[in-house]
Amino acid sequence: VGYMPISKYPTISRDISIVVEKKITARTCIDEIKKLGILTLKNLELFDVYEGQGIDPSEKSFSLGLIFQSSVGTLTDKEVDDSVDLIVNRLHDVFEAQLRE
């Protein structure tokens, strides 16, 4: 295990909620996001699963917390937004996930 110095640049967090078919697990979504290899994505965690009012009975919603940080500079909102778009598009392409309104 290599030593990784702590970045002096700030973290930026984003939360996304996606709606997927009930059979799709949060783990498969998280694994798919990791496959994208987004270097600035430092942490990714599931913080809510919701089924019920406002969601189709054949679907569920996951809420994911994303933390971005660069080791070479302060990230711009556009850089983070582009990464979030990449994640949402991949989840849509692979799982037909939709952003929850």
GROMACS .gro file of C-alpha atoms in nm:
model
  101
    1VAL     CA    1   0.000   0.000   0.000
    2GLY     CA    2   0.149   0.329  -0.111
    3TYR     CA    3   0.149   0.652   0.084
    4MET     CA    4  -0.092   0.916  -0.047
    5PRO     CA    5  -0.037   1.269   0.084
    6ILE     CA    6  -0.350   1.454   0.194
    7SER     CA    7  -0.458   1.707  -0.067
    8LYS     CA    8  -0.448   2.070   0.035
    9TYR     CA    9  -0.731   2.148  -0.207
   10PRO     CA   10  -1.095   2.158  -0.096
   11THR     CA   11  -1.345   1.880  -0.149
   12ILE     CA   12  -1.669   1.938  -0.337
   13SER     CA   13  -1.970   1.723  -0.261
   14ARG     CA   14  -2.268   1.643  -0.475
   15ASP     CA   15  -2.567   1.423  -0.401
   16ILE     CA   16  -2.763   1.248  -0.672
   17SER     CA   17  -3.080   1.044  -0.650
   18ILE     CA   18  -3.152   0.798  -0.926
   19VAL     CA   19  -3.452   0.580  -1.000
   20VAL     CA   20  -3.386   0.224  -1.119
   21GLU     CA   21  -3.571  -0.105  -1.155
   22LYS     CA   22  -3.610  -0.283  -0.819
   23LYS     CA   23  -3.384  -0.571  -0.927
   24ILE     CA   24  -3.081  -0.340  -0.966
   25THR     CA   25  -2.864  -0.317  -0.655
   26ALA     CA   26  -2.682  -0.013  -0.526
   27ARG     CA   27  -2.360  -0.220  -0.534
   28THR     CA   28  -2.388  -0.277  -0.911
   29CYS     CA   29  -2.445   0.097  -0.965
   30ILE     CA   30  -2.148   0.189  -0.745
   31ASP     CA   31  -1.927  -0.066  -0.923
   32GLU     CA   32  -2.029   0.079  -1.258
   33ILE     CA   33  -1.940   0.431  -1.141
   34LYS     CA   34  -1.599   0.308  -1.022
   35LYS     CA   35  -1.534   0.158  -1.368
   36LEU     CA   36  -1.544   0.512  -1.509
   37GLY     CA   37  -1.210   0.577  -1.336
   38ILE     CA   38  -1.285   0.938  -1.243
   39LEU     CA   39  -0.962   1.034  -1.066
   40THR     CA   40  -1.115   1.325  -0.877
   41LEU     CA   41  -1.395   1.109  -0.729
   42LYS     CA   42  -1.253   1.046  -0.383
   43ASN     CA   43  -1.556   0.903  -0.208
   44LEU     CA   44  -1.886   0.752  -0.312
   45GLU     CA   45  -2.146   0.627  -0.071
   46LEU     CA   46  -2.504   0.517  -0.064
   47PHE     CA   47  -2.700   0.714   0.196
   48ASP     CA   48  -3.062   0.633   0.114
   49VAL     CA   49  -3.280   0.377  -0.059
   50TYR     CA   50  -3.643   0.472  -0.108
   51GLU     CA   51  -3.946   0.284  -0.232
   52GLY     CA   52  -4.297   0.415  -0.203
   53GLN     CA   53  -4.500   0.724  -0.273
   54GLY     CA   54  -4.393   0.906  -0.587
   55ILE     CA   55  -4.195   0.608  -0.722
   56ASP     CA   56  -4.332   0.348  -0.962
   57PRO     CA   57  -4.398   0.019  -0.770
   58SER     CA   58  -4.152  -0.164  -0.999
   59GLU     CA   59  -3.875   0.085  -0.916
   60LYS     CA   60  -3.671   0.221  -0.626
   61SER     CA   61  -3.455   0.525  -0.570
   62PHE     CA   62  -3.093   0.537  -0.451
   63SER     CA   63  -2.930   0.849  -0.315
   64LEU     CA   64  -2.555   0.863  -0.355
   65GLY     CA   65  -2.311   1.104  -0.196
   66LEU     CA   66  -2.016   1.191  -0.419
   67ILE     CA   67  -1.703   1.369  -0.295
   68PHE     CA   68  -1.461   1.515  -0.546
   69GLN     CA   69  -1.110   1.647  -0.483
   70SER     CA   70  -0.803   1.711  -0.693
   71SER     CA   71  -0.445   1.675  -0.576
   72VAL     CA   72  -0.325   1.942  -0.823
   73GLY     CA   73  -0.570   2.230  -0.788
   74THR     CA   74  -0.911   2.349  -0.681
   75LEU     CA   75  -1.185   2.189  -0.890
   76THR     CA   76  -1.427   2.415  -1.071
   77ASP     CA   77  -1.803   2.363  -1.054
   78LYS     CA   78  -1.793   2.283  -1.427
   79GLU     CA   79  -1.534   2.005  -1.375
   80VAL     CA   80  -1.746   1.851  -1.100
   81ASP     CA   81  -2.070   1.895  -1.297
   82ASP     CA   82  -1.907   1.726  -1.599
   83SER     CA   83  -1.808   1.429  -1.380
   84VAL     CA   84  -2.159   1.406  -1.234
   85ASP     CA   85  -2.304   1.417  -1.589
   86LEU     CA   86  -2.067   1.137  -1.690
   87ILE     CA   87  -2.186   0.927  -1.394
   88VAL     CA   88  -2.556   0.994  -1.459
   89ASN     CA   89  -2.516   0.918  -1.831
   90ARG     CA   90  -2.336   0.589  -1.759
   91LEU     CA   91  -2.604   0.480  -1.511
   92HIS     CA   92  -2.869   0.570  -1.768
   93ASP     CA   93  -2.690   0.379  -2.046
   94VAL     CA   94  -2.627   0.066  -1.838
   95PHE     CA   95  -2.931   0.054  -1.607
   96GLU     CA   96  -3.179   0.295  -1.769
   97ALA     CA   97  -3.151   0.496  -1.448
   98GLN     CA   98  -3.322   0.834  -1.435
   99LEU     CA   99  -3.239   1.125  -1.208
  100ARG     CA  100  -3.508   1.158  -0.945
  101GLU     CA  101  -3.684   1.493  -0.959
   0.00000   0.00000   0.00000
